[in-house]
Every structure is written in C-alpha cells, then in structure tokens.
mmCIF file of C-alpha atoms in Angstrom:
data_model
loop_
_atom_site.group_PDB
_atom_site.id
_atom_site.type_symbol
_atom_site.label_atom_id
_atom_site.label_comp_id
_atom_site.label_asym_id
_atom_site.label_seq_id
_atom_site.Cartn_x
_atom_site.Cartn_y
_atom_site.Cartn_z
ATOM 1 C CA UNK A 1 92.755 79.284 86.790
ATOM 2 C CA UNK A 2 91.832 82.066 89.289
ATOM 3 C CA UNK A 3 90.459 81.545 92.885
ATOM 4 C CA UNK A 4 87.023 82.057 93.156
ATOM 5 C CA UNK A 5 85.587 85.038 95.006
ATOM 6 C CA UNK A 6 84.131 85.118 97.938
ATOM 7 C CA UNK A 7 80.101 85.262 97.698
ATOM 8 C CA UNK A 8 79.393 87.036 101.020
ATOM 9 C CA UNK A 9 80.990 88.137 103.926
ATOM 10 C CA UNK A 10 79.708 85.335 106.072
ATOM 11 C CA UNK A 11 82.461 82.807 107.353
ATOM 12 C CA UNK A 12 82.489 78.795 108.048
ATOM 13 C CA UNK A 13 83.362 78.470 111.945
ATOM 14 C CA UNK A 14 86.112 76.439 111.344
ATOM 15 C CA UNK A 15 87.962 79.475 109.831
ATOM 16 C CA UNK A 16 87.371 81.217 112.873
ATOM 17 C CA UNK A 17 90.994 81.748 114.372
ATOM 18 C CA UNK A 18 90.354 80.825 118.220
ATOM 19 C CA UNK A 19 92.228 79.419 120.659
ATOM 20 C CA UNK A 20 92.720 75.965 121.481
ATOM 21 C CA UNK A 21 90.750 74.514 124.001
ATOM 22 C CA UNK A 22 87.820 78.206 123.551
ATOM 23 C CA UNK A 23 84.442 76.581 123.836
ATOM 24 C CA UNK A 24 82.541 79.882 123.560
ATOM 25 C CA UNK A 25 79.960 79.763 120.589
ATOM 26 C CA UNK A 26 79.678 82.398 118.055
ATOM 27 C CA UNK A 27 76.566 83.941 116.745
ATOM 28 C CA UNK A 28 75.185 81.712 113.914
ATOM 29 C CA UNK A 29 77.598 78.672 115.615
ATOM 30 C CA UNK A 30 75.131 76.362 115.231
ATOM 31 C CA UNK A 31 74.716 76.851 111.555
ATOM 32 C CA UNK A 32 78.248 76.741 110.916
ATOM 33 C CA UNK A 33 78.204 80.464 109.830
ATOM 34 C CA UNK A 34 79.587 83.327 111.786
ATOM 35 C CA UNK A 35 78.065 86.692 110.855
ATOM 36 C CA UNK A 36 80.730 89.512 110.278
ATOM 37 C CA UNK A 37 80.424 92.772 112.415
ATOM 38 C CA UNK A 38 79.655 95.674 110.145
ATOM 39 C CA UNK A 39 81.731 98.054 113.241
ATOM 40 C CA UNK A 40 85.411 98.180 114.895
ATOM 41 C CA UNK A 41 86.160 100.182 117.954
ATOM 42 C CA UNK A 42 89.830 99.551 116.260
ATOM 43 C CA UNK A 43 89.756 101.032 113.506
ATOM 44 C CA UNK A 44 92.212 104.200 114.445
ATOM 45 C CA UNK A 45 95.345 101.205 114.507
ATOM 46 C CA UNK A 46 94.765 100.904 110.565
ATOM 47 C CA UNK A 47 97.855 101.849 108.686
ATOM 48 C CA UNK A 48 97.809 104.924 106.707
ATOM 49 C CA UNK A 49 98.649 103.144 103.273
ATOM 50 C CA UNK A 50 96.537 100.167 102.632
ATOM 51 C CA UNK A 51 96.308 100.543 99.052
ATOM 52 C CA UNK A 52 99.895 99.574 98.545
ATOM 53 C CA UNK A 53 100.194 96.059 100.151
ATOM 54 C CA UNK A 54 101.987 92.747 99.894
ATOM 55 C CA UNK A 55 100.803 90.197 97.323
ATOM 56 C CA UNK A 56 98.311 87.218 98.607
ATOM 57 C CA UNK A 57 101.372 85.249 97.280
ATOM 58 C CA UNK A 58 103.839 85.999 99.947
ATOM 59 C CA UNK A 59 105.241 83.887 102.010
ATOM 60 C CA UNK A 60 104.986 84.488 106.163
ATOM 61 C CA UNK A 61 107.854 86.540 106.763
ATOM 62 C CA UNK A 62 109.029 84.313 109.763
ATOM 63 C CA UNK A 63 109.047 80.889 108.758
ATOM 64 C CA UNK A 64 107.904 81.576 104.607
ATOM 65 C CA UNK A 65 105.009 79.268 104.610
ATOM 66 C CA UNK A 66 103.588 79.858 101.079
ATOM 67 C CA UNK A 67 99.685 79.619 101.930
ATOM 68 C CA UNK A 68 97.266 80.868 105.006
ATOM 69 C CA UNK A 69 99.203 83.665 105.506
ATOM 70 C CA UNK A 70 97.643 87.004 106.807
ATOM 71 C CA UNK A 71 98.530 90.887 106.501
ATOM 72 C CA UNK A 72 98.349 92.920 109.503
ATOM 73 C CA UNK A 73 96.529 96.141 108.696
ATOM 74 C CA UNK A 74 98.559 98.276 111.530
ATOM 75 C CA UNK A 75 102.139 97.825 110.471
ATOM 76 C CA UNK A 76 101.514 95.129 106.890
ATOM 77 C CA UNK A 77 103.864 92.188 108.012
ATOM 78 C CA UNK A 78 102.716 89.062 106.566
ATOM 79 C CA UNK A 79 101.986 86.272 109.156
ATOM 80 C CA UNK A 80 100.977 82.956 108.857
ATOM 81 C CA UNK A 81 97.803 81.650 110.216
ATOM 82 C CA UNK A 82 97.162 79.671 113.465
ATOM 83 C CA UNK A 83 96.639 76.565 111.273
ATOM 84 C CA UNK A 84 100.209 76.742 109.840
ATOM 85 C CA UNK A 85 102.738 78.246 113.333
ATOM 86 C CA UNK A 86 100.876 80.697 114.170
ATOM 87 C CA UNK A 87 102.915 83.704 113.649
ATOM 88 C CA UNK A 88 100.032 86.430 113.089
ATOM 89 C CA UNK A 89 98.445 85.093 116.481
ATOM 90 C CA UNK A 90 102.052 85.970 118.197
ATOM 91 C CA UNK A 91 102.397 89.388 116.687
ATOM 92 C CA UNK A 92 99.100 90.408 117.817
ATOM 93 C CA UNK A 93 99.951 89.131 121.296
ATOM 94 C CA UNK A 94 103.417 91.063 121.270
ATOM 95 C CA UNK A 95 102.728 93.716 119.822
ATOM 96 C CA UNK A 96 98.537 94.396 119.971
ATOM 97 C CA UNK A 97 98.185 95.426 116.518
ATOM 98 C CA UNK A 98 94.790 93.631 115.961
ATOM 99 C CA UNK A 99 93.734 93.871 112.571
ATOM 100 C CA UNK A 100 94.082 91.514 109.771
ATOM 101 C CA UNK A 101 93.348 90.737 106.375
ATOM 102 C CA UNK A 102 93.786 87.091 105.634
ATOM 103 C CA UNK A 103 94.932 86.294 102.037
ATOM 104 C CA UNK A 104 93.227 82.812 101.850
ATOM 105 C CA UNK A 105 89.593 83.822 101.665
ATOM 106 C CA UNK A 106 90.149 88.000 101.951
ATOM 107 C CA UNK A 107 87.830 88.332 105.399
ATOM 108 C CA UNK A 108 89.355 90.574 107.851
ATOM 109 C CA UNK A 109 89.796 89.632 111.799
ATOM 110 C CA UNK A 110 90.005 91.520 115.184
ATOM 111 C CA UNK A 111 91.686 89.705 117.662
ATOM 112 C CA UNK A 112 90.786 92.481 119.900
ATOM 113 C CA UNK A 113 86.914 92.069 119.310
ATOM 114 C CA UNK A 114 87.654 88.717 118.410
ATOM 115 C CA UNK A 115 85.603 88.983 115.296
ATOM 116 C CA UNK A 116 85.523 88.929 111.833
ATOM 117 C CA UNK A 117 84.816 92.849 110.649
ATOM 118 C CA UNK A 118 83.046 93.313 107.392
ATOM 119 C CA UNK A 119 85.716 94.897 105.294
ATOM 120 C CA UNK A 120 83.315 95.671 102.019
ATOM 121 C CA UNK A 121 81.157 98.350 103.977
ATOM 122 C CA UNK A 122 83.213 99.491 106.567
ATOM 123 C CA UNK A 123 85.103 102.990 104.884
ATOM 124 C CA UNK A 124 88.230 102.324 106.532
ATOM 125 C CA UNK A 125 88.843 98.502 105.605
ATOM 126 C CA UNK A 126 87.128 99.047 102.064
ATOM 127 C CA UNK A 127 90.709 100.255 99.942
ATOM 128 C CA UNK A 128 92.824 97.499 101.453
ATOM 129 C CA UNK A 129 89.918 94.873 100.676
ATOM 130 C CA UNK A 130 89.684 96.235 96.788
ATOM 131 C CA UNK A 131 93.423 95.964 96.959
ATOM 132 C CA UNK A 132 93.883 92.630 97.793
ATOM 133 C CA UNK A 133 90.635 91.245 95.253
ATOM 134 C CA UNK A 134 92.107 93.097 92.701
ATOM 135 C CA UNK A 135 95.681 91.471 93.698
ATOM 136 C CA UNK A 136 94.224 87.569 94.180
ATOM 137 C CA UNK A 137 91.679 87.784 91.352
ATOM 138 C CA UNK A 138 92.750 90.341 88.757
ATOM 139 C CA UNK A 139 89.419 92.567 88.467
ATOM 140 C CA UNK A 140 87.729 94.916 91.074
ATOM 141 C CA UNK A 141 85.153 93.067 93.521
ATOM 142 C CA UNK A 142 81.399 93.297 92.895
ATOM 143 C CA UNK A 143 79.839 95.768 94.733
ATOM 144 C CA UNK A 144 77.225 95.276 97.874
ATOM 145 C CA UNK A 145 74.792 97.861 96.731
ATOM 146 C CA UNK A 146 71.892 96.497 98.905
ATOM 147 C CA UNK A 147 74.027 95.928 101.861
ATOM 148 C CA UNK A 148 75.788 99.254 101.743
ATOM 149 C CA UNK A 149 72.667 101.118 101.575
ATOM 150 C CA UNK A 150 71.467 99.041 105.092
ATOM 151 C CA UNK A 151 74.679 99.548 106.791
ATOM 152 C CA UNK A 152 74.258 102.924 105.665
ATOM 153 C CA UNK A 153 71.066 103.430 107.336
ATOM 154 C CA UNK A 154 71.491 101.747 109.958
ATOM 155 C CA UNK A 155 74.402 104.101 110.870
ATOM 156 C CA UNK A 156 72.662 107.037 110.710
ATOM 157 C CA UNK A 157 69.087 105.727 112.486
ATOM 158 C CA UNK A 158 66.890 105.479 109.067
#
C-alpha cells in the first residue's frame, strides 16, 4: 500500500532538523506545529534540473541508510537525515548548499533560514515537489487553489 500524502504543509516540531542542545522556539512551538515560510532568499542555489531526481527509495549515498534520507536541491546528492548520521546536515556545513527536499514526508528545509519553505506555492520548489509526489505516491499532488491565490496576493500587495 502507498504512503499517505501529506495534508498540509504544516510540520510536527519534532521533524524540525535542529541542533542538539538549540532551545530556540519556533513559531507555532507551542502547538507542536511549525508554519512553513511561503519565501527563500535562497532560492538562486536551486539546481537547474529538478524534474529529473533520485527516487524517495534511495539509499544515503554515504553510509546507504534506506529511510530518512533527503535530496539536496543545489547539486541532488541524497543524504541521510540528522536522525539516522547525519550526512545532509554535514554537506550543508561543507559545502553551504542549503536546500532540501526530504523524502520521508516531501517538506523542503533551509538550513540557511533554518526553516521549512513551502515548496507547493513557491515557483521555484513547485517541479521538484510534483516530482517527488508523483515518484513516492504514483499520481500528481492535489492542488492548493485557495492558498495559491493568498500567496499570490500577498506577493503582489492585494
């Protein structure tokens, strides 16, 4: 049986990769939700080709951990999460590429803006995120019509 989809683009705190010991709280903390920015100042770092990426199947490319592994959006190496050896945390630190799609639940992070970015209304992020749906659940994602149109408006001071 297929994964579920995600329902929204807000994300449990506990999926929140931080550092150990980091004590700062996160908007919506206290509910146990952390709201997704709907902007990225690093958004120019994005590969070129995110429509033709890795499956949410593959293993971390350093030690092949089969599961909570993420793909970096500047140069698509598959890393594992901080919850498994941390490999996608050490690439970002050695080489700065920031952004990343993680296979488990599909959200997108910034360690730069250490942030989840909304990858279903952002233009840039929305390929690679239809991608990878279409890769982990076998049909094209539902679309945000409602949200879209706010971000939309938003953006342009309506």
């Amino acid at each position: 049986m297929a994964d579920k989809a995600p329902a929204s683009s807000s994300f449990a705190v506990s999926e929140r990769p931080t550092e150990e010991g980091e004590d700062e709280l996160l908007y919506g903390a206290g509910s146990g939700w952390v709201e997704a920015r709907t902007w990225c100042d690093h958004l120019a770092s994005l590969c070129s080709d995110l429509v033709h990426i890795p499956t949410p199947d593959t293993p971390c490319n350093r030690c092949h951990h089969p599961s909570e592994n993420w793909l970096c959006l500047c140069c698509k190496e598959v890393l594992c999460s901080r919850f498994v050896n941390k490999h996608m945390l050490q690439h970002y630190q050695q080489t700065s590429d920031c952004l990343a799609l993680s296979f488990s639940d599909l959200s997108v992070w910034c360690f730069s803006c250490d942030s989840y970015i909304d990858a279903q209304v952002l233009p840039q992020l929305r390929p690679v995120y239809e991608t990878a749906y279409i890769l982990k659940f076998g049909e094209p994602p539902p679309v945000r019509n409602v949200e879209l149109q706010n971000v939309a408006a938003s953006s342009t001071g309506n």
